Coordinates of C-alpha atoms in Angstrom, one line a residue:
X1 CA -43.6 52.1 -21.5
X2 CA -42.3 49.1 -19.7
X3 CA -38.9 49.9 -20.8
X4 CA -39.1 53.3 -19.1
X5 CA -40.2 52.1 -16.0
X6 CA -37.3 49.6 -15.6
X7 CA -34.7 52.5 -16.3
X8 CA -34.9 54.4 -12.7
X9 CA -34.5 50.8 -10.6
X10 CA -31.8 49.8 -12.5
X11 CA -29.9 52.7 -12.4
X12 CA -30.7 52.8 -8.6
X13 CA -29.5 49.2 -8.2
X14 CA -26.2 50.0 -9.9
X15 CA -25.6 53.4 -7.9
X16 CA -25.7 51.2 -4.9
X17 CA -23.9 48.6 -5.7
X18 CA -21.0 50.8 -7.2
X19 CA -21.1 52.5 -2.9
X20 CA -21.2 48.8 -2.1
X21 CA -18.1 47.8 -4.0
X22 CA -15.9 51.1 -3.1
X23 CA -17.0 50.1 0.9
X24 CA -15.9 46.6 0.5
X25 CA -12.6 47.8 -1.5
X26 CA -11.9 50.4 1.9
X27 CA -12.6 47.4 4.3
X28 CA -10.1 44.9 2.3
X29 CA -7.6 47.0 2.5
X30 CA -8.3 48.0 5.8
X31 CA -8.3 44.3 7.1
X32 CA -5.5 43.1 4.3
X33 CA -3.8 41.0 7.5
X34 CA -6.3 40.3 9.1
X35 CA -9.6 37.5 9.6
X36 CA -12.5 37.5 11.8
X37 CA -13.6 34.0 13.2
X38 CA -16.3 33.3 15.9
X39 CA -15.7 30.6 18.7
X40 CA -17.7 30.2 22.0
X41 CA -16.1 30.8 25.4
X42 CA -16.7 28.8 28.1
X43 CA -20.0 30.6 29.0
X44 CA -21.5 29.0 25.9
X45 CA -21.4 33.9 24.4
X46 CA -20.7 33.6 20.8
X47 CA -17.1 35.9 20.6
X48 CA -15.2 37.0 17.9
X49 CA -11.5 37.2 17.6
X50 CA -9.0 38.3 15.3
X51 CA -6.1 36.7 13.7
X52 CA -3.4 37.5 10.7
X53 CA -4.1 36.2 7.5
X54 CA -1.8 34.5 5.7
X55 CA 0.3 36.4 2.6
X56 CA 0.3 35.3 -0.7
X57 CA 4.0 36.4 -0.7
X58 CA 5.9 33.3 -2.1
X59 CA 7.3 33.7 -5.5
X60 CA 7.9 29.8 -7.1
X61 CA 9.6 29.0 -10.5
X62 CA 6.7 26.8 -11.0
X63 CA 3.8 25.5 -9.7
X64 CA 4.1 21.9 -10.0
X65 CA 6.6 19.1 -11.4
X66 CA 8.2 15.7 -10.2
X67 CA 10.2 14.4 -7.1
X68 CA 13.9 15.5 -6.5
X69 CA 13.0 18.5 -8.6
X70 CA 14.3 21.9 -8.4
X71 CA 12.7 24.7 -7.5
X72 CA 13.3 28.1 -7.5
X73 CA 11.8 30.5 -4.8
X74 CA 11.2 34.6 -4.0
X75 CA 9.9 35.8 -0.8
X76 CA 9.1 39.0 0.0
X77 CA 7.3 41.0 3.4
X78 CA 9.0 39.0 6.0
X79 CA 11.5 41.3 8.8
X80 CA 14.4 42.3 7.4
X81 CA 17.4 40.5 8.6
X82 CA 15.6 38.0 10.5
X83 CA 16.0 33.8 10.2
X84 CA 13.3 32.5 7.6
X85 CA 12.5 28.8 7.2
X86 CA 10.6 27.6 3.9
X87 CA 8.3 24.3 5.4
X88 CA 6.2 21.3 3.8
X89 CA 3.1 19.5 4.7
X90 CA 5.3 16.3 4.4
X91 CA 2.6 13.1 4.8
X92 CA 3.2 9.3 6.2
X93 CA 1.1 6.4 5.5
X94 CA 0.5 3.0 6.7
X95 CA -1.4 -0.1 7.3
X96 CA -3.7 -0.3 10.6
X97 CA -4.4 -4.0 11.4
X98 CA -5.9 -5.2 14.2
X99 CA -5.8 -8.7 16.6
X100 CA -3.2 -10.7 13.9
X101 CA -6.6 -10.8 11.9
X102 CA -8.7 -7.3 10.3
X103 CA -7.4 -5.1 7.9
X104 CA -8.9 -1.6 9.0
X105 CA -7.2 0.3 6.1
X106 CA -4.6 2.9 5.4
X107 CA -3.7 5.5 7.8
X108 CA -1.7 8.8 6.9
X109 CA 0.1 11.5 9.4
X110 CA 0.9 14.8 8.4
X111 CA 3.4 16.9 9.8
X112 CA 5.5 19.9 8.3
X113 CA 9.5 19.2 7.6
X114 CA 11.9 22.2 6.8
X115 CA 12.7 22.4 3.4
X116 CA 15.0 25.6 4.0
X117 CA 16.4 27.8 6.2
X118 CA 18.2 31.2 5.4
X119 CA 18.0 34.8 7.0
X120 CA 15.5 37.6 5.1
X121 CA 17.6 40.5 3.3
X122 CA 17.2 44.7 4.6
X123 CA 14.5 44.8 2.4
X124 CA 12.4 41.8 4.0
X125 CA 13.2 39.4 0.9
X126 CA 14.7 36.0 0.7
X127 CA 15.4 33.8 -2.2
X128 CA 16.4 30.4 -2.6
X129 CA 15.9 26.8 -4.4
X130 CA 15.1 23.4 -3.0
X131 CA 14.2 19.9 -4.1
X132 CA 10.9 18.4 -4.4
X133 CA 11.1 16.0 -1.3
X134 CA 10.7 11.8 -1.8
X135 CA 7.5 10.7 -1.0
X136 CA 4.0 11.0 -1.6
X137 CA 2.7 13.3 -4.8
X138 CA -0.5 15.1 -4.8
X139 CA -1.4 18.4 -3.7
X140 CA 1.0 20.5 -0.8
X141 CA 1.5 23.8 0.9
X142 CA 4.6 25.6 2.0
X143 CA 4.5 27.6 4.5
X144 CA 7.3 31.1 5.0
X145 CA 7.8 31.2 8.6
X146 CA 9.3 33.6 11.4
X147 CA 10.0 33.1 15.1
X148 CA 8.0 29.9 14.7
X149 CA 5.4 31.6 13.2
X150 CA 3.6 31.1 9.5
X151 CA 3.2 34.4 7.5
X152 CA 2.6 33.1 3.8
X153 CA 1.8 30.5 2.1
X154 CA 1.8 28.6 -1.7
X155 CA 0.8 25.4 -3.5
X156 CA 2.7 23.2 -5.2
X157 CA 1.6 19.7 -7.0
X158 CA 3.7 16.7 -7.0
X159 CA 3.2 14.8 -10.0
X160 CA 3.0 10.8 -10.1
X161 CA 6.3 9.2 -12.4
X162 CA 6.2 6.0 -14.0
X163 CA 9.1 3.9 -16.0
X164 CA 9.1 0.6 -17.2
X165 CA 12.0 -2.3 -17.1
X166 CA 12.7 -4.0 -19.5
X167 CA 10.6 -3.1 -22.6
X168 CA 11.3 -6.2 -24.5
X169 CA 11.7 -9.7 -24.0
X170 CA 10.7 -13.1 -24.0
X171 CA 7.2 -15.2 -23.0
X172 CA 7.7 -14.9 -19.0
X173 CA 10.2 -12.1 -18.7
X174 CA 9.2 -10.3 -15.1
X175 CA 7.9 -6.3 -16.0
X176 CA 8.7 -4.4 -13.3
X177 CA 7.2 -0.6 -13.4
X178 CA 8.9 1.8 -11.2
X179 CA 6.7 4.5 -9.3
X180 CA 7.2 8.0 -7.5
X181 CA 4.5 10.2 -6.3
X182 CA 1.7 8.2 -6.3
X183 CA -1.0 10.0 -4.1
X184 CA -2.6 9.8 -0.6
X185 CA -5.5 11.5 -1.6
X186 CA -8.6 9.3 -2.1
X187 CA -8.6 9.7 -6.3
X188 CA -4.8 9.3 -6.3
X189 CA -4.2 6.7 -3.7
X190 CA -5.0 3.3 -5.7
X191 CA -4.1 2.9 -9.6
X192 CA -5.0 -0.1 -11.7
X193 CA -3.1 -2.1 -14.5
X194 CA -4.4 -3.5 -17.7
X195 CA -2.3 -5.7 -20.1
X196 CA -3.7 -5.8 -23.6
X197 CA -7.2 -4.5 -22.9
X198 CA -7.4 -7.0 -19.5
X199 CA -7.2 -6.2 -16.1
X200 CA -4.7 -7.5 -14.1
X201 CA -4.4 -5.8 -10.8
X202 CA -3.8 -3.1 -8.1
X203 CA -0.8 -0.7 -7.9
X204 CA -0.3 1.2 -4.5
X205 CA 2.4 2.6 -2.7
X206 CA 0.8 3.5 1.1
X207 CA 3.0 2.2 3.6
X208 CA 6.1 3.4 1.1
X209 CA 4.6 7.3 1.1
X210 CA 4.4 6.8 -2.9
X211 CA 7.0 5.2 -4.1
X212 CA 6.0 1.8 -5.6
X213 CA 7.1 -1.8 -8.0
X214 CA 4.5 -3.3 -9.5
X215 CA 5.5 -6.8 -11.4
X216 CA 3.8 -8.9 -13.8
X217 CA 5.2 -10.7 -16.4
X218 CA 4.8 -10.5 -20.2
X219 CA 2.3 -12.8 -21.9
X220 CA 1.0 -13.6 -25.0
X221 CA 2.5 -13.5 -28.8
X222 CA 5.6 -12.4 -30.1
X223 CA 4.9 -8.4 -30.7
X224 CA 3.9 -5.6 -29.1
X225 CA 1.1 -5.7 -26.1
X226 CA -0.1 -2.8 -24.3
X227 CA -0.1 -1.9 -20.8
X228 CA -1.7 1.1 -19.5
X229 CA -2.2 2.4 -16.1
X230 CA -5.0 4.6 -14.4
X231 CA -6.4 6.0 -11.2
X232 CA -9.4 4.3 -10.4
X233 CA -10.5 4.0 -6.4
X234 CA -13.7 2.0 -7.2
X235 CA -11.8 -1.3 -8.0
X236 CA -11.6 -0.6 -11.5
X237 CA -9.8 2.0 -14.0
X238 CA -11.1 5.3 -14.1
X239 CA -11.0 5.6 -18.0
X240 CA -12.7 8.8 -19.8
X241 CA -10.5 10.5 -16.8
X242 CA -9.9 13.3 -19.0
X243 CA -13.5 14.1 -18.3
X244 CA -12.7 13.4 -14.9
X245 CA -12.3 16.2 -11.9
X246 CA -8.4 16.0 -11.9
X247 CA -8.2 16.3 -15.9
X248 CA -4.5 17.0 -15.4
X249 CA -3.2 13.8 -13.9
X250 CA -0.8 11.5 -15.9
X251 CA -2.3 8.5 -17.9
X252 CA 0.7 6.2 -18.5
X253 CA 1.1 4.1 -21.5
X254 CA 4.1 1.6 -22.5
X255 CA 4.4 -0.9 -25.3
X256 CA 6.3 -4.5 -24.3
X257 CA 7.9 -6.1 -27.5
X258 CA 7.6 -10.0 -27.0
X259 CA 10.7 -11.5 -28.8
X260 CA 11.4 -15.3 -29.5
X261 CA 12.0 -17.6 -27.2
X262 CA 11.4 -18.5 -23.4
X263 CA 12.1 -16.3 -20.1
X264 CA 13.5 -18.4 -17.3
X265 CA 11.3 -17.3 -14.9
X266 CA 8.8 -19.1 -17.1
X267 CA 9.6 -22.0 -14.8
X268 CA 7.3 -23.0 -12.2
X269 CA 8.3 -21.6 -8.9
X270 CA 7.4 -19.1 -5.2
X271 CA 9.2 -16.2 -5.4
X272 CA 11.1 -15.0 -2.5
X273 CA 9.9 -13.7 0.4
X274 CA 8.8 -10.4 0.4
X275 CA 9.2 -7.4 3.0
X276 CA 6.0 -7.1 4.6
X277 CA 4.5 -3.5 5.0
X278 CA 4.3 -1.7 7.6
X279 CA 6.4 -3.9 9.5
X280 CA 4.1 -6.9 8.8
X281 CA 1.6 -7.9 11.7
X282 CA 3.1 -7.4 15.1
X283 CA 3.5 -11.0 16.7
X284 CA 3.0 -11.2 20.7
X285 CA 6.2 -11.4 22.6
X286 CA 7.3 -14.8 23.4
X287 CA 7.0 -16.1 26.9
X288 CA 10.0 -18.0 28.2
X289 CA 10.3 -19.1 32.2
X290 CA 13.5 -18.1 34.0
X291 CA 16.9 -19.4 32.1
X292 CA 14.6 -21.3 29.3
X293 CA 16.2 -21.1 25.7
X294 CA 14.0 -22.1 22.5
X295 CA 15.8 -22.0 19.4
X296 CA 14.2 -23.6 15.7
X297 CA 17.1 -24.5 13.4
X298 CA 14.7 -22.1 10.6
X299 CA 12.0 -19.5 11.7
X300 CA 9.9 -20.7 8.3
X301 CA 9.5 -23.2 5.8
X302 CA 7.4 -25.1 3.6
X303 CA 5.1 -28.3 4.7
X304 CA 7.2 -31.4 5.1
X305 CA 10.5 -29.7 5.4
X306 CA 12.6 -31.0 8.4
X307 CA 13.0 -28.7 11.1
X308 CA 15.1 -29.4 14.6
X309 CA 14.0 -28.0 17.6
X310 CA 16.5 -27.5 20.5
X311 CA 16.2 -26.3 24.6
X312 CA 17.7 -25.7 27.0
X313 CA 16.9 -24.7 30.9
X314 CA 13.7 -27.0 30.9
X315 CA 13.1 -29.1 33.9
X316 CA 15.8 -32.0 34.1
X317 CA 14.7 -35.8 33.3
X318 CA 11.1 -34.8 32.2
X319 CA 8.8 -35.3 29.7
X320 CA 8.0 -31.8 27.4
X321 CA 4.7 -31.7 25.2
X322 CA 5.4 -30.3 22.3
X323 CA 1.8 -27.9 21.4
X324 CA 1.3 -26.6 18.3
X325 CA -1.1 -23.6 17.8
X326 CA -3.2 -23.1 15.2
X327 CA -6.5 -21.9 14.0
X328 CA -9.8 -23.4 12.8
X329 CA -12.9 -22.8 11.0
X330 CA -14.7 -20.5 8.5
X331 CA -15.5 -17.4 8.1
X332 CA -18.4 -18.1 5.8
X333 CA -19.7 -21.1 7.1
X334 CA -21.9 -19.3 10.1
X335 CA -20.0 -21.5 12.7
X336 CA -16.9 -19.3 13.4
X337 CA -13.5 -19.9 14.1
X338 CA -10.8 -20.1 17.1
X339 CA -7.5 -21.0 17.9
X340 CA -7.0 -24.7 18.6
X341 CA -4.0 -27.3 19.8
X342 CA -2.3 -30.2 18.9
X343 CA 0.4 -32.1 20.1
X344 CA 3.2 -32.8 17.9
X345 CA 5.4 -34.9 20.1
X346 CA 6.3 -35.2 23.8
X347 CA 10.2 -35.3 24.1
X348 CA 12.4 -35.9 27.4
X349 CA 15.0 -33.9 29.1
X350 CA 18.5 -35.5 29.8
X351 CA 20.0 -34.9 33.1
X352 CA 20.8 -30.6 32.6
X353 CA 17.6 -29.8 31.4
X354 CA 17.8 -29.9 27.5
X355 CA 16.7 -31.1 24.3
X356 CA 16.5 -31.9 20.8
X357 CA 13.7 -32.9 18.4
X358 CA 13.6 -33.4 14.7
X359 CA 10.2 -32.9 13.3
X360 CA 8.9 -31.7 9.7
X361 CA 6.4 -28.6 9.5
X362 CA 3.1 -29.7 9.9
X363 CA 0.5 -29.4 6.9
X364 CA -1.0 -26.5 8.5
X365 CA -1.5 -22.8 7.8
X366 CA 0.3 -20.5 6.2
X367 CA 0.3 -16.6 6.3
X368 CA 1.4 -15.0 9.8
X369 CA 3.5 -17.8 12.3
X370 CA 2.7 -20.6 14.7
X371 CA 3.4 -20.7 17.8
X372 CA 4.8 -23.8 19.5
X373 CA 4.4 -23.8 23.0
X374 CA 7.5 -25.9 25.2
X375 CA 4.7 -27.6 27.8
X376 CA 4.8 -29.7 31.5
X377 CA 1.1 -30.7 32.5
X378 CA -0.2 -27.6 31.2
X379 CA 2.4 -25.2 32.3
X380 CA 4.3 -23.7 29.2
X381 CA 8.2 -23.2 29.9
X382 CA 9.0 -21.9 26.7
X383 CA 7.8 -20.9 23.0
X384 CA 8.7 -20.7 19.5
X385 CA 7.7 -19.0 16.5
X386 CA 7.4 -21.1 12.9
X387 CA 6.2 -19.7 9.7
X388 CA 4.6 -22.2 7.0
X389 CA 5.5 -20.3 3.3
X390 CA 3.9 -21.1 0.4
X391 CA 4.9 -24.3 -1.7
X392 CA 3.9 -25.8 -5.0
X393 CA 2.7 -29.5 -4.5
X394 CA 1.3 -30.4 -7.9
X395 CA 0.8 -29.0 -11.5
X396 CA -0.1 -31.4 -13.6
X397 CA 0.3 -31.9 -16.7
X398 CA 2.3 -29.2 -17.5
X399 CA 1.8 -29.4 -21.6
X400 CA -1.2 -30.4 -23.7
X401 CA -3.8 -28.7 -26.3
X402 CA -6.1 -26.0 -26.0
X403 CA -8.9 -27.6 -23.5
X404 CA -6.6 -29.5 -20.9
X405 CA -7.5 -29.0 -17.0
X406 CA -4.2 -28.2 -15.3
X407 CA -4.9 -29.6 -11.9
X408 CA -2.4 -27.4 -9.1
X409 CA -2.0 -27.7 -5.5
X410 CA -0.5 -25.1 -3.4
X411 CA 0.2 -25.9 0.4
X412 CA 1.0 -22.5 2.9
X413 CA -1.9 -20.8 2.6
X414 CA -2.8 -18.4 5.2
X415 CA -5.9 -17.5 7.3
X416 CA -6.2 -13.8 8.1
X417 CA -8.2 -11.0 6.1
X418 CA -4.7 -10.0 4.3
X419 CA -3.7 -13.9 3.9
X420 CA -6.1 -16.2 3.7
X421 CA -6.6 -15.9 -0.4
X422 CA -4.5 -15.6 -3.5
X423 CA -5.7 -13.6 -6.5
X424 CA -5.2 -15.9 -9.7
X425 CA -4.6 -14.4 -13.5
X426 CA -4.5 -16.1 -16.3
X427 CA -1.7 -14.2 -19.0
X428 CA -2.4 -10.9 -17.1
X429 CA -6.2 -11.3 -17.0
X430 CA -7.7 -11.6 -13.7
X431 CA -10.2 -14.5 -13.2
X432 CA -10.9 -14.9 -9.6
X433 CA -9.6 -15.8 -6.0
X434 CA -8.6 -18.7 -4.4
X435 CA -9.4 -19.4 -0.2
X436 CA -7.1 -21.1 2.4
X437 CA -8.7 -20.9 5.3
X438 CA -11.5 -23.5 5.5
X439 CA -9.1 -26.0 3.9
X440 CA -6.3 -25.3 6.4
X441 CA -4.0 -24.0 4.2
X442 CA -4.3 -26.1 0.9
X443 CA -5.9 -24.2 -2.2
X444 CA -6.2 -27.2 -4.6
X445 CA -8.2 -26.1 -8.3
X446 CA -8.0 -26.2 -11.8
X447 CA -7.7 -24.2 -14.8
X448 CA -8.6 -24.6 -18.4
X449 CA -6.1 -23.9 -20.7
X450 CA -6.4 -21.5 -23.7
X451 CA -4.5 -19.6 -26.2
X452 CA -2.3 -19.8 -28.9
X453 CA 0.0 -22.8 -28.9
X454 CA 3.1 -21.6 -27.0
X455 CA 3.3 -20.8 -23.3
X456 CA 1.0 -19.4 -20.9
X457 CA 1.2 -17.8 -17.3
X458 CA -0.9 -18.9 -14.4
X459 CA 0.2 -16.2 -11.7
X460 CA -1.2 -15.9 -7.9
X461 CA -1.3 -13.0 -6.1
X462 CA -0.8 -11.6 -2.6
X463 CA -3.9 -9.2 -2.1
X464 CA -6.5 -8.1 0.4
X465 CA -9.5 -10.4 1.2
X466 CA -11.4 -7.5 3.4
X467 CA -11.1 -4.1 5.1
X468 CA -13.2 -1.9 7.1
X469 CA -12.5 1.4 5.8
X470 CA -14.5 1.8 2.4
X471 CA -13.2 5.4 1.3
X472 CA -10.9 3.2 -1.8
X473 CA -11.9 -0.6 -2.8
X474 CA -8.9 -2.8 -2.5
X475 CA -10.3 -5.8 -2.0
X476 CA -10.5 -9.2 -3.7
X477 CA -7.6 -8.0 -6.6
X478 CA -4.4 -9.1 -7.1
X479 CA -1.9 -6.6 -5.6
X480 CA 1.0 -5.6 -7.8
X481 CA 2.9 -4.4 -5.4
X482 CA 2.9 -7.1 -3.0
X483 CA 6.4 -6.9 -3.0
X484 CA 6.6 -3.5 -1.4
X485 CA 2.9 -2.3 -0.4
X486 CA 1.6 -5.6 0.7
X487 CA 0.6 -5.7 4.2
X488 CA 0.9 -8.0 7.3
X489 CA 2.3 -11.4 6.5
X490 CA 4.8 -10.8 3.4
X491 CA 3.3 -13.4 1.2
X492 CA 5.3 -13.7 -2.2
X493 CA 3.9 -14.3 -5.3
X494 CA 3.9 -18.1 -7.3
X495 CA 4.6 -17.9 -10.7
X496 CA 3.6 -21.1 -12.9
X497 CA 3.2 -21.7 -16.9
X498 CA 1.6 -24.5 -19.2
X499 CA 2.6 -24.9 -22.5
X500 CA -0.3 -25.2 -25.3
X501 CA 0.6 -27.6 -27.5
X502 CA -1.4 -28.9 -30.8

C-alpha cells in the first residue's frame, strides 16, 4: 500500500522536472553569450545589466607543462580576417619593507602580457604556438582577444622544475639546486629542504617571479644522503601531500654521493656578498651642502679594516666632527630602541676647504649602512654611507673529539627584522638562531661537536627574524636562497667546519 501511494508523486516530480530541464536547456541556448549581474546605481535601485560571456573557444595542445615550453594552439569564433592577440595573466612579486626596519611581506602584481599576435582566417579561426613564458608557475589564464576586447578564455598550469649540481662530491662540496616555476600562490609560494631526514631550510623565489638557487653543502659520510624538497607554507614540509588538495604537484627527490676526501670550501670563510632582493632596503638620499664632496676609499667592510675618508668643499681652516650613526637597544628587553651618535674624530680643513682621515670601521652594526655625518657645531656639511659585513673573529679549536665546545665569534651583525639574526645548522640540520642586535653586532656562542670522526659543517644563514603578513611562515629559518630571494640588506652566508677527531 505504501508503495502505491509513492508512485503518483514521483512520477509527478519527474514530469516536472523533465519541463524544468527542457526550459533551462531553451534559456542556455538562448543566453549562450550572455550573463546577468546586478549592481546598484547611484540611487542605491538594485539594476541588472547584461554582459558577453566569455567562449570556451581555445583549442591547447596541452593543458599544462614547464617553462619555455611549447605550445600549440586553435581558436575558433573570432571575426574573420580581423587582428587576434593570445594574452597571459603574467604576475610580479616582491618584498614590501618599511622605515629601514619591518618586513611587511611579499607583494605580487598582476597584469596581462601578449603572448601572440596574428590575424583570424575567413572562417573566424586562428592557430598558432608559443612558449611557456619565464617566471612564476602555478595556475594561469589566456585570454583570445579582439579590438581590445576578451572573447575566450583557457587554463593552463605551469609546473615547478628542479635540478641539482653537482651530484657527487666531497665532505663540504656547495649543492646548488636550480629552480623554475615555483608559485605565488599561498600553497606553492614557500618550499622546504631536508637533508637525510633533517630539516635544513626555506627555498623561495618571490622577488625573482619563481626562479630560484638554493645552496647547502653536503655533509655527513662517504655514500649516498637524501635530499628531498616539499611545499609546506606552515614552516615545515607538507609531507602526506599526495593526500593533500594539489595531489598533482612535483615532490622532488635527488641522491648526493659523498666521495673521499675534502671540498675546499670546507675552509672557514663569509661568502661573497649577495644581491639583495628587491633592490635591498632603500637608503635615504645623502645630504651634501653646496660644492661639498664625501668620498670613502670602500662603501663596506669588516670591523677593524682601515678605511680613508676624504672632502672636499668644507669650510676652510676648520675643525669637522666626524658623527657616526648608529642604533641602540632591544627589541625584547621592554626598553626600546633609537638611533644614537658618536664621534669618531674631529679633523681640520687646510686652507681650500679639504680633507683626509684614516680611520678603521668601528665595532658596530652590521646589516643595512651607517651613515657618517661631515659636522661644524651641529650643522652637517656633508655625509657618507659605510657598510659593516660580516667577519669571522674566532673559532676555536678547530679539531678535537666528539664532546669539544667550539667557541665562534662573528662580528657584522645587523639590527633590522630581515638582519638582525643568523639561522645556524649543524651538517644540514637546523638548531636554532643567533641575535645581533642587543650585542651591537657581535653573535659570540658555542656548539658541541658530534658525529663521526671526519669533518663537520657549522653553516649560518641569512633569514627573516619577523613579518607582518601571516598568510606563509617564513620566519626564524634559514633561507636557502639568500643568495637570490633574500631581502633588504644582502647578507651572505658564513660557512665554517670542525674536524672530529678520536
Amino acid at each position: 500500500m505504501k508503495q502505491r501511494k509513492l508512485k503518483t508523486p514521483l512520477l509527478t516530480i519527474v514530469v516536472m522536472m523533465s519541463l524544468m530541464l527542457i526550459a533551462c536547456s531553451d534559456k542556455e541556448e538562448q543566453a549562450i553569450n550572455e550573463q546577468q549581474t546586478s549592481s546598484v546605481n547611484d540611487n542605491g535601485e538594485k539594476q541588472e545589466t547584461t554582459q558577453e560571456k566569455l567562449l570556451n573557444n581555445i583549442t591547447l595542445s596541452k593543458s599544462r607543462g614547464f617553462v619555455r615550453d611549447e605550445v600549440t594552439f586553435d581558436v575558433t569564433n573570432l571575426q574573420a580576417n580581423q587582428p587576434v592577440e593570445l594574452v597571459w595573466n603574467s604576475i610580479s612579486g616582491e618584498y614590501v619593507i618599511e622605515d629601514l626596519y619591518a618586513v611587511i611581506g611579499p607583494k605580487f602584481t598582476e597584469k596581462e602580457i601578449i603572448l601572440q599576435q596574428g590575424t583570424a582566417d575567413s572562417t573566424g579561426k586562428w592557430s598558432g604556438k608559443f612558449t611557456v613564458p619565464e617566471g612564476f608557475g602555478g595556475d594561469f589564464t589566456l585570454w583570445v582577444k579582439q579590438e581590445d576586447k576578451k572573447i575566450g578564455q583557457v587554463g593552463y598550469t605551469v609546473d615547478p622544475s628542479f635540478v641539482m649540481e653537482p651530484k657527487s662530491g666531497p665532505v663540504g662540496t656547495e649543492i646548488t639546486i636550480k629552480m623554475e616555476g615555483l608559485g605565488w600562490s599561498t600553497y606553492m609560494r614557500n618550499w622546504q629542504l631536508t637533508y637525510d631526514n633533517k630539516y635544513t631550510g626555506l627555498i623561495t623565489g618571490i622577488s625573482t617571479n619563481g626562479t630560484a638557487e638554493a645552496k647547502i653543502r653536503a655533509a655527513g659520510s662517504v655514500g649516498e644522503h637524501a635530499i628531498r624538497l616539499r611545499t609546506g607554507y606552515l614552516g615545515m614540509q607538507y609531507i602526506n601531500y599526495l593526500q593533500s588538495p594539489y595531489p598533482d604537484k612535483p615532490a622532488p627527490d635527488f641522491m648526493f654521493t659523498i666521495t673521499d676526501g675534502v671540498a675546499p670550501t670546507i675552509t672557514n670563510h663569509v661568502e661573497v656578498v649577495p644581491v639583495a632582493a628587491s633592490n635591498g632596503a632603500e637608503m635615504p638620499k645623502l645630504k651634501q651642502a653646496e660644492g661639498v664632496k664625501v668620498e670613502l676609499s670602500k662603501n663596506e667592510g669588516i670591523v677593524d679594516e682601515p678605511m680613508t675618508l676624504t672632502s672636499s668643499g668644507l669650510p676652510k681652516e676648520t675643525e669637522i666632527e666626524l658623527i657616526w650613526n648608529t642604533m641602540k637597544g632591544s627589541r625584547v628587553s621592554g626598553n626600546g630602541f633609537g638611533e644614537e651618535t658618536t664621534v669618531l674624530g674631529k679633523v681640520k680643513t687646510d686652507e681650500k676647504g679639504d680633507l683626509k682621515h684614516d680611520f678603521k670601521v668601528p665595532d658596530d652594526l652590521g646589516g643595512i649602512p651607517h651613515r657618517l655625518d661631515l659636522a661644524v657645531e651641529g650643522k652637517v656639511y656633508g655625509q657618507a654611507y659605510l657598510r659593516i659585513l660580516p667577519s669571522i673573529v674566532d673559532f676555536s679549536p678547530k679539531s678535537g673529539p666528539v664532546g669539544t665546545k667550539i667557541t665562534i665569534t662573528i662580528k657584522g651583525g645587523g639590527w633590522t627584522e630581515f638582519d638582525n639574526a643568523y639561522y645556524l645548522t649543524y651538517d644540514n640540520a637546523y638548531t636554532g638562531y643567533l641575535c645581533a642586535f642587543n650585542s651591537q653586532g657581535d653573535l659570540t656562542f658555542d656548539v658541541i661537536a658530534t658525529g663521526d670522526i671526519g669533518y663537520h659543517l657549522i653553516d649560518l644563514y641569512p633569514g627573516i627574524y619577523k613579518q607582518q603578513e601571516k598568510e606563509t611562515d617564513m620566519t626564524l629559518i634559514p633561507q636557502l636562497t639568500y643568495s637570490t630571494d633574500h631581502p633588504g640588506s644582502a647578507m651572505p652566508a658564513i660557512r665554517l667546519a670542525f674536524e672530529v677527531i678520536k
